[in-house]
Amino acid sequence: MSETRTGAQIMCEALIRENVEVMFGIPGGAIMPFYHAMWEYREKLRHVLCRHEQGAGHAAEGYARSTGRIGVCIGTSGPGVTNLVTPIADAMMDSTPLLAICGQVGSLVLGKDAFQETDITGITMPITKHNYLVKRAEELPYVFKEAIHIATTGRPGPVLIDITKDAMQKSIVPNWDVKLNLPGYKPNYHGNRKQIREALRMLAHAKKPLIIVGNGIIQAGASDELRAFAERLGIPVLTTLHGIGALPESHPLNIGMPGMHGWVHANRAIQDCDVLFNIGARFDDRVTGKASTFAPNAKVIHVDIDPSEIGKNVKVAVPIVGDARNVLKALLEDMPAQEELAALHSNASDWMEHIRDMQDQHQGKQQYVNRAKTENMALPPHDVYAGISEMLNLHGNYHVVTDVGQHQMWAAQLLDYNHGPRTLITSGGAATMGFAVPAALGVAVANPDSIIWAICGDGGFQMTNQEMATIMQEGITNIKVAVINNGYLGMVRQWQELFENKRYSGTPLSGPDFVKLAEAYGWKGIRVERSEDVRAAIEEANNTNGPVLIDFRVEREVNVFPMVPQNKSIGEMLTTEADM
């Protein structure tokens, strides 16, 4: 016979039963019973006290994105939980398994504008896979089991549980013998075999086939299957921003990132190909550019576990609803014999040679921007990335976490990701400034033996840098923050320069002395203002047993190229300012 438990104790035990080990949050009045109960379970449930609920949510995202496990964040009612809305929306856009636990006012005063009452289930309905308002302690064992199941299965995403204070305080004998009953929720994991065979037939007979992979490959743990499939057919592979790491960038079939700030040769390959195989990517507008002009010569095969994504943005010839790993396994099982493949793909080397010729023509000139413009600069941002990339190649156990903006695109373009999936953690769909520092905290908690490099702009860094205090309080030593400090909200300024006649409205940005700020938090602070000092600073940061911030004072008005202007085809890229 189970012993009597309060609702708050049941919440703790439910999390432990679902193998949750870490939570990120901030207490408050409505959630206080849960925090009271946590004390009894502190040996099994680690709580990380963040400095802002947005930071707690992003930390939970970083934990989840780097492990594939569910991230858990906590907020109290009213402003506490509304501060979680941004990371919840971010997790929804980027398919991150997240559980948000919220305190709510007592059930007797619900709907009466009680102190700190907010209808958080109403607010978050469009940005969660599902949410709950729990007013009875008896419901908690089932709700927690179902919520975590929904968050982590199918296309992962955020789920919110809002629990009234009296439900947490009530004592009951919990019933743990609960079975899930979700008749309307049955993700298709295997795909239609007939469609899979048709996709394989099209790819085997294509003259210019191309594979584009996204976050779905990483979520499914399908990197090995992807590599085997691409190698068997000899098909070039593109990795989206969230697909980076699915195939090592050093692999001869990896031709880089497509889209708004992808490489010219990658985008032109899409425009030239005759069969485009998309597995686990959403056809986001940042990849397609003007959708009506995207891949005009291609028959499109789209594999996604979320059927709502297929055909949403791009017309699809062969739709396959299923888990990326299972679909790739089925494709490998049905693969023709190697001799037959060799005959079908006699032109494969010519197609790859054509793509590499385009790469030599365009990427070689652009990888370190327009040198005529940067040769007299004390510190071009690209020299910072060259130093970081060199360090990453020397130290294989690393994670890169980026904020959002120019520095994010340079990190995607210029760093070498050759050490497997989940090594780049970034905010893509929502593009949330302030993501990096708290997300790095979550990544570091989950990966204590890895070096975590958080790359920020000076704008995004100033939104959530208070989590540096959390990092110190938790005794985390493996986080290094690189601030690409150009004194602007750089990506907006770039658009103002290129398309708004240099009307820099609202983008010049002043900030504190970041080195002194780091020291005030107990971190080591380093300032770099010249290219010749970059590598020494990075080496010093790596060799420091503790968190380090490097303030890279880069040239203020360097732009990210290539780029696709708004409402243009990905075939109409700008490669320098001279293309304007």
Coordinates of C-alpha atoms in Angstrom, one line a residue:
M1 CA 0.0 0.0 0.0
S2 CA 1.4 3.4 -1.0
E3 CA 2.0 6.0 1.7
T4 CA 0.2 9.3 1.8
R5 CA 1.9 12.0 -0.3
T6 CA 1.2 15.6 -1.0
G7 CA 0.6 16.6 -4.5
A8 CA 4.1 18.3 -4.5
Q9 CA 5.7 15.1 -3.4
I10 CA 3.9 13.2 -6.1
M11 CA 5.3 15.7 -8.6
C12 CA 8.8 14.9 -7.5
E13 CA 8.3 11.2 -7.5
A14 CA 6.6 11.3 -11.0
L15 CA 9.7 13.1 -12.4
I16 CA 12.0 10.5 -10.8
R17 CA 9.9 7.7 -12.3
E18 CA 10.4 9.3 -15.7
N19 CA 14.2 9.4 -15.2
V20 CA 14.4 13.2 -14.8
E21 CA 17.5 14.2 -13.0
V22 CA 17.9 18.0 -13.4
M23 CA 15.5 20.9 -13.3
F24 CA 16.0 24.6 -14.0
G25 CA 13.8 27.2 -12.3
I26 CA 13.0 30.0 -9.9
P27 CA 10.6 29.6 -6.9
G28 CA 7.7 31.8 -6.0
G29 CA 4.4 31.8 -4.0
A30 CA 2.2 29.5 -6.1
I31 CA 5.0 27.0 -6.8
M32 CA 6.4 27.0 -3.3
P33 CA 4.9 23.7 -2.2
F34 CA 6.8 22.0 -5.0
Y35 CA 10.1 23.6 -3.8
H36 CA 9.3 22.5 -0.2
A37 CA 8.9 18.9 -1.4
M38 CA 12.1 19.1 -3.5
W39 CA 14.3 19.2 -0.4
E40 CA 13.4 15.6 0.4
Y41 CA 14.3 14.4 -3.1
R42 CA 17.5 16.5 -3.5
E43 CA 19.7 13.4 -3.8
K44 CA 17.8 12.3 -7.0
L45 CA 16.5 15.6 -8.4
R46 CA 19.1 18.4 -8.9
H47 CA 17.6 21.9 -9.0
V48 CA 19.5 24.7 -10.7
L49 CA 18.5 28.1 -9.5
C50 CA 18.6 30.4 -12.4
R51 CA 18.4 34.2 -12.4
H52 CA 15.5 34.6 -14.8
E53 CA 12.8 32.2 -15.9
Q54 CA 13.8 32.8 -19.6
G55 CA 17.3 31.6 -18.6
A56 CA 15.8 28.6 -16.9
G57 CA 13.8 27.7 -20.1
H58 CA 16.8 28.1 -22.4
A59 CA 19.0 26.1 -20.0
A60 CA 16.4 23.3 -20.1
E61 CA 16.5 23.5 -23.9
G62 CA 20.3 23.3 -23.9
Y63 CA 20.2 20.2 -21.7
A64 CA 17.6 18.6 -24.0
R65 CA 19.2 19.5 -27.3
S66 CA 22.6 18.2 -26.2
T67 CA 21.3 14.9 -24.8
G68 CA 18.0 14.0 -26.5
R69 CA 16.4 13.8 -23.1
I70 CA 13.6 16.0 -21.8
G71 CA 14.6 19.3 -20.3
V72 CA 12.6 20.6 -17.3
C73 CA 12.0 24.2 -16.3
I74 CA 9.9 25.7 -13.5
G75 CA 8.2 29.0 -12.9
T76 CA 5.7 30.4 -10.5
S77 CA 2.3 31.9 -11.5
G78 CA 2.0 35.3 -13.2
P79 CA 5.2 36.9 -14.3
G80 CA 7.3 33.8 -13.4
V81 CA 5.5 31.6 -16.0
T82 CA 5.0 34.4 -18.6
N83 CA 8.8 34.7 -18.6
L84 CA 8.9 31.0 -19.7
V85 CA 6.8 31.8 -22.8
T86 CA 9.9 32.7 -25.0
P87 CA 11.8 29.4 -24.4
I88 CA 8.5 27.4 -24.8
A89 CA 8.0 29.1 -28.2
D90 CA 11.6 28.5 -29.1
A91 CA 11.3 24.8 -28.1
M92 CA 8.2 24.5 -30.2
M93 CA 9.9 25.9 -33.3
D94 CA 13.0 23.8 -32.9
S95 CA 11.3 20.5 -31.9
T96 CA 12.9 20.4 -28.4
P97 CA 11.5 18.1 -25.8
L98 CA 10.7 20.4 -22.9
L99 CA 8.5 20.1 -19.8
A100 CA 7.4 23.4 -18.2
I101 CA 6.0 23.1 -14.7
C102 CA 4.1 26.0 -13.4
G103 CA 2.5 27.0 -10.2
Q104 CA -1.0 28.4 -10.3
V105 CA -3.2 30.2 -7.8
G106 CA -5.6 28.1 -5.7
S107 CA -8.6 26.5 -7.5
L108 CA -11.1 28.5 -5.4
V109 CA -9.8 31.8 -6.8
L110 CA -9.2 30.8 -10.4
G111 CA -10.8 33.3 -12.7
K112 CA -11.1 36.0 -10.1
D113 CA -7.9 37.9 -10.9
A114 CA -6.2 36.6 -7.8
F115 CA -2.7 37.8 -7.0
Q116 CA -0.3 36.7 -9.8
E117 CA -3.0 34.8 -11.6
T118 CA -2.4 34.3 -15.3
D119 CA -4.1 32.0 -17.8
I120 CA -0.9 30.4 -18.9
T121 CA -2.7 27.4 -20.6
G122 CA -4.5 29.9 -22.8
I123 CA -1.4 31.9 -23.5
T124 CA 0.7 28.8 -24.5
M125 CA -1.9 26.8 -26.3
P126 CA -0.5 27.8 -29.8
I127 CA 3.1 27.1 -28.7
T128 CA 2.9 23.8 -27.0
K129 CA 2.2 20.3 -28.2
H130 CA -0.2 20.0 -25.3
N131 CA -0.9 21.7 -21.9
Y132 CA -2.7 20.9 -18.7
L133 CA -4.4 22.7 -15.9
V134 CA -4.4 20.4 -12.9
K135 CA -6.7 21.1 -10.0
R136 CA -6.8 17.7 -8.3
A137 CA -3.7 15.9 -6.8
E138 CA -5.2 12.6 -7.9
E139 CA -4.5 13.5 -11.6
L140 CA -0.8 14.2 -11.1
P141 CA 0.6 10.6 -11.7
Y142 CA -1.2 10.3 -15.0
V143 CA -0.7 13.8 -16.2
F144 CA 3.1 13.7 -15.6
K145 CA 3.5 10.4 -17.4
E146 CA 1.4 11.5 -20.4
A147 CA 3.0 14.9 -20.6
I148 CA 6.5 13.5 -20.8
H149 CA 5.4 10.9 -23.3
I150 CA 3.9 13.5 -25.6
A151 CA 6.9 15.8 -25.3
T152 CA 9.5 13.1 -26.2
T153 CA 7.7 11.1 -28.9
G154 CA 6.7 11.8 -32.5
R155 CA 8.0 15.3 -33.3
P156 CA 9.4 16.4 -29.9
G157 CA 8.2 19.6 -28.4
P158 CA 7.2 21.5 -25.3
V159 CA 4.4 20.5 -22.9
L160 CA 3.2 22.6 -20.0
I161 CA 1.6 21.5 -16.8
D162 CA -0.1 24.3 -14.7
I163 CA -0.9 23.1 -11.2
T164 CA -3.0 24.9 -8.6
K165 CA -1.4 25.5 -5.2
D166 CA -4.1 23.5 -3.4
A167 CA -3.5 20.5 -5.6
M168 CA 0.2 20.6 -4.6
Q169 CA -0.7 20.9 -0.9
K170 CA -3.4 18.2 -0.7
S171 CA -2.4 14.8 0.7
I172 CA -3.6 11.6 -1.0
V173 CA -2.5 8.0 -1.6
P174 CA -1.2 8.2 -5.2
N175 CA -2.2 5.6 -7.8
W176 CA 0.9 4.9 -9.8
D177 CA -0.7 2.1 -11.8
V178 CA -1.7 4.3 -14.7
K179 CA -1.7 3.4 -18.4
L180 CA -1.6 5.9 -21.2
N181 CA -4.8 6.4 -23.1
L182 CA -4.1 8.6 -26.2
P183 CA -6.3 7.3 -29.0
G184 CA -5.8 10.4 -31.2
Y185 CA -2.0 10.5 -30.7
K186 CA -0.2 7.8 -32.8
P187 CA 2.9 9.0 -34.5
N188 CA 3.9 7.0 -37.6
Y189 CA 7.4 5.8 -37.1
H190 CA 8.0 3.5 -40.0
G191 CA 6.7 5.2 -43.2
N192 CA 4.8 3.6 -46.1
R193 CA 6.9 0.9 -47.7
K194 CA 5.5 1.5 -51.2
Q195 CA 6.5 5.2 -51.0
I196 CA 9.9 4.3 -49.6
R197 CA 10.5 2.0 -52.6
E198 CA 9.4 4.7 -55.0
A199 CA 11.7 7.2 -53.4
L200 CA 14.6 4.8 -53.8
R201 CA 13.7 4.2 -57.4
M202 CA 13.7 7.9 -58.1
L203 CA 17.0 8.5 -56.4
A204 CA 18.7 5.5 -58.1
H205 CA 17.7 6.8 -61.5
A206 CA 18.4 10.5 -60.9
K207 CA 21.1 12.2 -62.8
K208 CA 21.6 15.0 -60.4
P209 CA 20.3 13.8 -57.0
L210 CA 20.7 15.8 -53.8
I211 CA 20.0 15.0 -50.1
I212 CA 19.1 17.8 -47.6
V213 CA 19.0 16.8 -43.9
G214 CA 17.8 18.7 -40.9
N215 CA 17.1 18.4 -37.2
G216 CA 15.0 15.2 -37.7
I217 CA 18.2 13.2 -38.5
I218 CA 19.7 14.3 -35.2
Q219 CA 16.6 13.9 -33.2
A220 CA 16.2 10.3 -34.5
G221 CA 19.8 9.4 -33.9
A222 CA 20.2 8.6 -37.6
S223 CA 23.6 9.9 -38.5
D224 CA 25.1 6.4 -39.1
E225 CA 22.2 5.4 -41.4
L226 CA 22.5 8.7 -43.3
R227 CA 26.1 8.2 -43.9
A228 CA 25.7 4.7 -45.1
F229 CA 22.8 5.6 -47.4
A230 CA 24.6 8.6 -48.9
E231 CA 27.8 6.6 -49.5
R232 CA 25.9 3.7 -51.1
L233 CA 24.3 6.0 -53.6
G234 CA 27.1 8.5 -53.8
I235 CA 24.7 11.4 -53.4
P236 CA 25.9 14.9 -52.2
V237 CA 24.5 16.0 -48.8
L238 CA 23.4 19.4 -47.6
T239 CA 23.0 20.1 -43.9
T240 CA 20.6 22.8 -42.7
L241 CA 21.5 25.0 -39.7
H242 CA 19.9 22.4 -37.4
G243 CA 21.3 19.5 -39.4
I244 CA 24.9 20.5 -38.9
G245 CA 26.9 17.6 -37.4
A246 CA 24.6 14.9 -38.9
L247 CA 27.4 14.2 -41.4
P248 CA 31.0 15.3 -40.7
E249 CA 31.8 18.4 -42.7
S250 CA 35.1 16.7 -43.7
H251 CA 33.1 13.9 -45.4
P252 CA 33.6 14.1 -49.2
L253 CA 29.8 14.0 -49.8
N254 CA 29.1 16.9 -47.4
I255 CA 28.7 20.1 -49.5
G256 CA 27.7 22.4 -46.7
M257 CA 24.8 24.5 -45.6
P258 CA 22.1 25.9 -48.0
G259 CA 19.8 28.8 -47.6
M260 CA 19.9 32.5 -46.8
H261 CA 23.5 32.5 -45.6
G262 CA 24.5 29.1 -47.0
W263 CA 27.1 28.7 -49.7
V264 CA 26.6 29.7 -53.3
H265 CA 27.4 26.2 -54.6
A266 CA 25.0 24.6 -52.2
N267 CA 22.1 26.8 -53.3
R268 CA 22.9 26.4 -57.0
A269 CA 23.1 22.6 -56.6
I270 CA 19.5 22.8 -55.2
Q271 CA 18.4 24.8 -58.2
D272 CA 20.1 22.4 -60.6
C273 CA 19.2 19.0 -59.1
D274 CA 16.6 16.7 -60.6
V275 CA 15.6 14.8 -57.4
L276 CA 15.8 16.4 -54.0
F277 CA 15.6 14.1 -51.0
N278 CA 14.7 16.0 -47.8
I279 CA 14.9 14.0 -44.7
G280 CA 14.0 15.7 -41.4
A281 CA 14.1 19.3 -42.5
R282 CA 11.1 21.7 -42.6
F283 CA 11.6 23.6 -45.9
D284 CA 11.8 26.7 -43.7
D285 CA 11.8 30.0 -45.6
R286 CA 15.4 30.6 -44.6
V287 CA 16.3 27.5 -46.6
T288 CA 14.0 27.9 -49.6
G289 CA 14.1 31.7 -50.2
K290 CA 11.2 32.5 -52.4
A291 CA 9.4 29.2 -52.3
S292 CA 7.9 29.4 -55.8
T293 CA 11.4 29.4 -57.3
F294 CA 12.9 26.7 -55.1
A295 CA 14.4 23.6 -56.8
P296 CA 12.5 24.3 -60.0
N297 CA 13.8 21.2 -61.8
A298 CA 13.5 18.7 -59.0
K299 CA 11.0 16.1 -58.0
V300 CA 10.9 16.3 -54.2
I301 CA 10.9 13.5 -51.7
H302 CA 10.1 14.6 -48.2
V303 CA 10.5 12.4 -45.1
D304 CA 9.2 13.9 -41.8
I305 CA 7.6 12.5 -38.7
D306 CA 5.2 15.4 -38.6
P307 CA 2.7 15.0 -41.5
S308 CA 1.7 18.7 -41.3
E309 CA 5.2 19.7 -42.6
I310 CA 5.0 17.7 -45.8
G311 CA 3.7 19.8 -48.7
K312 CA 3.3 22.9 -46.4
N313 CA 5.9 25.0 -48.2
V314 CA 7.2 23.0 -51.2
K315 CA 5.3 20.7 -53.5
V316 CA 6.2 17.1 -52.8
A317 CA 6.2 14.2 -55.3
V318 CA 6.8 11.4 -52.7
P319 CA 5.6 12.1 -49.1
I320 CA 6.9 9.7 -46.4
V321 CA 5.7 10.2 -42.9
G322 CA 8.0 8.4 -40.5
D323 CA 11.0 8.5 -38.2
A324 CA 14.2 9.4 -40.1
R325 CA 16.2 6.4 -38.8
N326 CA 13.5 3.9 -39.5
V327 CA 13.0 5.2 -43.0
L328 CA 16.7 5.2 -43.8
K329 CA 17.0 1.6 -42.5
A330 CA 14.2 0.6 -44.8
L331 CA 15.9 2.3 -47.8
L332 CA 19.1 0.5 -47.0
E333 CA 17.3 -2.8 -46.8
D334 CA 15.8 -2.3 -50.2
M335 CA 18.9 -0.9 -51.9
P336 CA 19.8 -2.5 -55.2
A337 CA 23.0 -4.4 -55.6
Q338 CA 26.2 -2.4 -55.8
E339 CA 26.8 -3.4 -59.4
E340 CA 23.4 -2.2 -60.4
L341 CA 23.9 1.1 -58.5
A342 CA 27.3 1.6 -60.3
A343 CA 25.6 1.3 -63.7
L344 CA 22.7 3.6 -62.7
H345 CA 25.1 6.2 -61.2
S346 CA 27.8 6.3 -63.8
N347 CA 27.3 10.1 -63.9
A348 CA 27.6 10.6 -60.1
S349 CA 31.2 11.7 -60.2
D350 CA 30.4 14.3 -62.9
W351 CA 27.6 15.8 -60.8
M352 CA 29.9 16.0 -57.7
E353 CA 32.7 17.5 -59.8
H354 CA 30.3 20.1 -61.1
I355 CA 29.3 21.1 -57.5
R356 CA 33.0 21.2 -56.3
D357 CA 33.9 23.4 -59.3
M358 CA 31.2 25.8 -58.2
Q359 CA 32.5 25.6 -54.6
D360 CA 36.1 26.4 -55.8
Q361 CA 34.7 29.4 -57.8
H362 CA 32.6 30.9 -55.0
Q363 CA 33.3 29.7 -51.5
G364 CA 37.1 30.0 -51.8
K365 CA 36.7 33.7 -52.4
Q366 CA 34.0 34.3 -49.7
Q367 CA 35.0 32.1 -46.8
Y368 CA 37.1 34.9 -45.2
V369 CA 34.9 37.7 -46.7
N370 CA 36.2 40.4 -49.0
R371 CA 39.8 40.7 -48.1
A372 CA 40.1 44.0 -49.9
K373 CA 37.7 45.3 -47.3
T374 CA 39.2 43.6 -44.3
E375 CA 43.0 43.7 -44.9
N376 CA 43.5 46.9 -42.9
M377 CA 41.2 45.9 -40.0
A378 CA 42.8 45.2 -36.6
L379 CA 40.4 42.3 -35.9
P380 CA 38.1 41.0 -38.7
P381 CA 35.5 38.7 -37.1
H382 CA 36.5 35.9 -39.4
D383 CA 40.0 35.7 -37.8
V384 CA 38.2 34.9 -34.5
Y385 CA 36.4 32.0 -36.0
A386 CA 39.6 30.7 -37.6
G387 CA 41.1 30.6 -34.1
I388 CA 38.1 28.9 -32.6
S389 CA 37.9 26.4 -35.4
E390 CA 41.6 25.5 -35.0
M391 CA 41.0 24.9 -31.3
L392 CA 37.9 22.7 -31.9
N393 CA 39.9 20.5 -34.3
L394 CA 42.5 20.0 -31.6
H395 CA 40.0 19.3 -28.8
G396 CA 37.4 16.8 -30.1
N397 CA 35.2 16.8 -27.0
Y398 CA 33.3 20.1 -27.4
H399 CA 29.9 21.8 -27.9
V400 CA 29.3 25.1 -29.6
V401 CA 26.3 27.1 -28.4
T402 CA 25.4 30.2 -30.3
D403 CA 23.2 33.2 -29.8
V404 CA 21.4 34.7 -32.8
G405 CA 22.7 37.1 -35.4
Q406 CA 25.7 37.6 -37.6
H407 CA 28.0 35.7 -35.2
Q408 CA 25.6 32.7 -35.4
M409 CA 25.8 32.6 -39.2
W410 CA 29.6 32.9 -39.1
A411 CA 29.7 30.1 -36.6
A412 CA 27.6 27.9 -39.0
Q413 CA 29.7 28.8 -42.0
L414 CA 33.2 28.9 -40.7
L415 CA 33.6 26.4 -37.9
D416 CA 34.4 22.8 -38.6
Y417 CA 31.9 20.3 -37.2
N418 CA 33.5 16.9 -37.5
H419 CA 32.7 15.3 -34.1
G420 CA 29.2 14.1 -34.5
P421 CA 25.7 15.3 -34.0
R422 CA 24.5 17.6 -31.1
T423 CA 27.8 19.5 -31.2
L424 CA 26.1 22.7 -32.4
I425 CA 23.2 24.0 -30.3
T426 CA 21.5 27.1 -31.6
S427 CA 18.1 28.8 -31.9
G428 CA 16.8 28.5 -35.4
G429 CA 13.1 28.8 -35.9
A430 CA 12.4 31.5 -33.3
A431 CA 15.9 32.9 -33.5
T432 CA 15.8 34.0 -29.9
M433 CA 18.4 36.5 -28.9
G434 CA 19.7 35.7 -25.4
F435 CA 19.7 32.0 -26.0
A436 CA 23.4 31.2 -25.8
V437 CA 24.6 31.8 -22.2
P438 CA 21.7 30.0 -20.5
A439 CA 21.6 27.2 -23.1
A440 CA 25.3 26.7 -22.5
L441 CA 24.6 26.3 -18.8
G442 CA 22.2 23.5 -19.6
V443 CA 24.7 21.9 -22.1
A444 CA 27.4 22.1 -19.4
V445 CA 25.2 20.5 -16.8
A446 CA 24.5 17.6 -19.1
N447 CA 28.1 17.3 -20.5
P448 CA 30.5 18.1 -17.6
D449 CA 33.5 16.6 -19.5
S450 CA 33.0 18.7 -22.7
I451 CA 34.4 22.2 -23.4
I452 CA 31.4 24.4 -24.0
W453 CA 32.0 27.4 -26.3
A454 CA 29.1 29.9 -26.2
I455 CA 29.4 32.4 -29.1
C456 CA 27.4 35.6 -28.6
G457 CA 26.9 39.0 -30.1
D458 CA 27.2 41.9 -27.7
G459 CA 23.4 42.5 -28.2
G460 CA 22.2 39.0 -27.3
F461 CA 24.8 38.6 -24.5
Q462 CA 23.4 41.6 -22.7
M463 CA 19.9 40.0 -22.6
T464 CA 20.7 37.0 -20.4
N465 CA 24.2 37.4 -19.1
Q466 CA 22.9 37.3 -15.5
E467 CA 23.1 33.5 -15.8
M468 CA 26.8 33.9 -15.4
A469 CA 26.0 34.1 -11.7
T470 CA 24.1 30.8 -11.9
I471 CA 27.1 29.2 -13.7
M472 CA 29.4 30.3 -10.8
Q473 CA 27.0 29.2 -8.1
E474 CA 26.7 25.8 -9.7
G475 CA 30.5 25.4 -9.8
I476 CA 30.5 24.9 -13.6
T477 CA 34.0 25.3 -14.9
N478 CA 33.8 24.2 -18.6
I479 CA 32.0 27.2 -20.2
K480 CA 33.9 29.7 -22.3
V481 CA 32.0 32.7 -23.7
A482 CA 33.2 34.4 -26.9
V483 CA 31.5 37.8 -27.4
I484 CA 31.8 39.0 -31.0
N485 CA 31.5 42.6 -30.0
N486 CA 30.9 45.0 -32.9
G487 CA 28.9 47.7 -31.0
Y488 CA 25.8 47.1 -33.1
L489 CA 22.8 44.8 -33.4
G490 CA 24.8 43.5 -36.3
M491 CA 22.4 41.6 -38.4
V492 CA 19.8 44.4 -38.4
R493 CA 22.5 46.9 -39.1
Q494 CA 23.7 44.8 -42.1
W495 CA 20.2 44.9 -43.6
Q496 CA 20.0 48.7 -42.9
E497 CA 23.3 49.1 -44.7
L498 CA 22.4 47.0 -47.7
F499 CA 18.7 47.8 -48.2
E500 CA 17.9 51.0 -46.2
N501 CA 20.6 53.4 -47.3
K502 CA 22.6 53.0 -44.0
R503 CA 19.8 54.4 -41.8
Y504 CA 21.1 52.9 -38.6
S505 CA 17.9 53.3 -36.6
G506 CA 18.0 51.6 -33.2
T507 CA 21.1 49.5 -34.0
P508 CA 24.2 51.2 -32.5
L509 CA 24.8 49.6 -29.2
S510 CA 26.8 50.6 -26.2
G511 CA 27.6 48.2 -23.4
P512 CA 29.6 47.8 -20.2
D513 CA 33.2 46.8 -20.0
F514 CA 32.6 43.0 -20.5
V515 CA 36.0 42.1 -18.9
K516 CA 35.1 43.9 -15.7
L517 CA 31.6 42.4 -15.8
A518 CA 33.1 38.9 -16.1
E519 CA 35.4 39.6 -13.2
A520 CA 32.5 40.9 -11.1
Y521 CA 30.8 37.6 -11.6
G522 CA 34.0 35.8 -10.6
W523 CA 34.9 34.8 -14.2
K524 CA 38.2 35.3 -15.9
G525 CA 37.9 38.1 -18.5
I526 CA 40.1 38.6 -21.5
R527 CA 40.0 41.4 -24.1
V528 CA 41.2 40.9 -27.7
E529 CA 41.5 43.8 -30.2
R530 CA 44.1 42.4 -32.7
S531 CA 44.1 39.3 -34.9
E532 CA 47.6 38.3 -33.7
D533 CA 46.2 37.9 -30.1
V534 CA 43.3 35.7 -30.9
R535 CA 44.9 32.3 -30.6
A536 CA 46.7 33.0 -27.4
A537 CA 43.5 34.2 -25.8
I538 CA 41.6 31.1 -26.9
E539 CA 44.4 28.9 -25.6
E540 CA 44.4 30.7 -22.3
A541 CA 40.6 30.2 -22.0
N542 CA 40.9 26.5 -22.8
N543 CA 43.6 26.1 -20.2
T544 CA 41.7 27.9 -17.4
N545 CA 39.9 25.7 -15.0
G546 CA 36.9 27.9 -14.7
P547 CA 34.5 30.0 -16.8
V548 CA 36.1 32.5 -19.1
L549 CA 34.7 35.4 -21.2
I550 CA 36.7 36.8 -24.1
D551 CA 35.6 40.2 -25.4
F552 CA 36.6 40.1 -29.1
R553 CA 36.4 43.8 -30.2
V554 CA 35.9 43.1 -33.9
E555 CA 35.6 45.5 -36.7
R556 CA 32.2 47.1 -36.5
E557 CA 30.8 47.0 -40.0
V558 CA 31.7 43.6 -41.5
N559 CA 28.8 41.8 -43.2
V560 CA 27.8 38.1 -43.5
F561 CA 28.1 36.8 -47.0
P562 CA 26.8 35.1 -49.1
M563 CA 23.2 36.1 -48.4
V564 CA 19.8 35.9 -50.1
P565 CA 17.8 39.1 -50.0
Q566 CA 14.2 39.1 -48.9
N567 CA 11.7 37.6 -51.5
K568 CA 14.5 36.5 -53.8
S569 CA 15.4 33.0 -55.1
I570 CA 18.2 31.2 -53.5
G571 CA 19.8 31.4 -56.9
E572 CA 20.1 35.2 -56.5
M573 CA 22.7 35.4 -53.8
L574 CA 24.8 38.4 -52.9
T575 CA 28.4 37.5 -52.4
T576 CA 29.8 41.0 -51.5
E577 CA 28.5 44.6 -51.3
A578 CA 29.6 44.9 -55.0
D579 CA 26.6 42.7 -55.9
M580 CA 24.1 45.3 -54.8

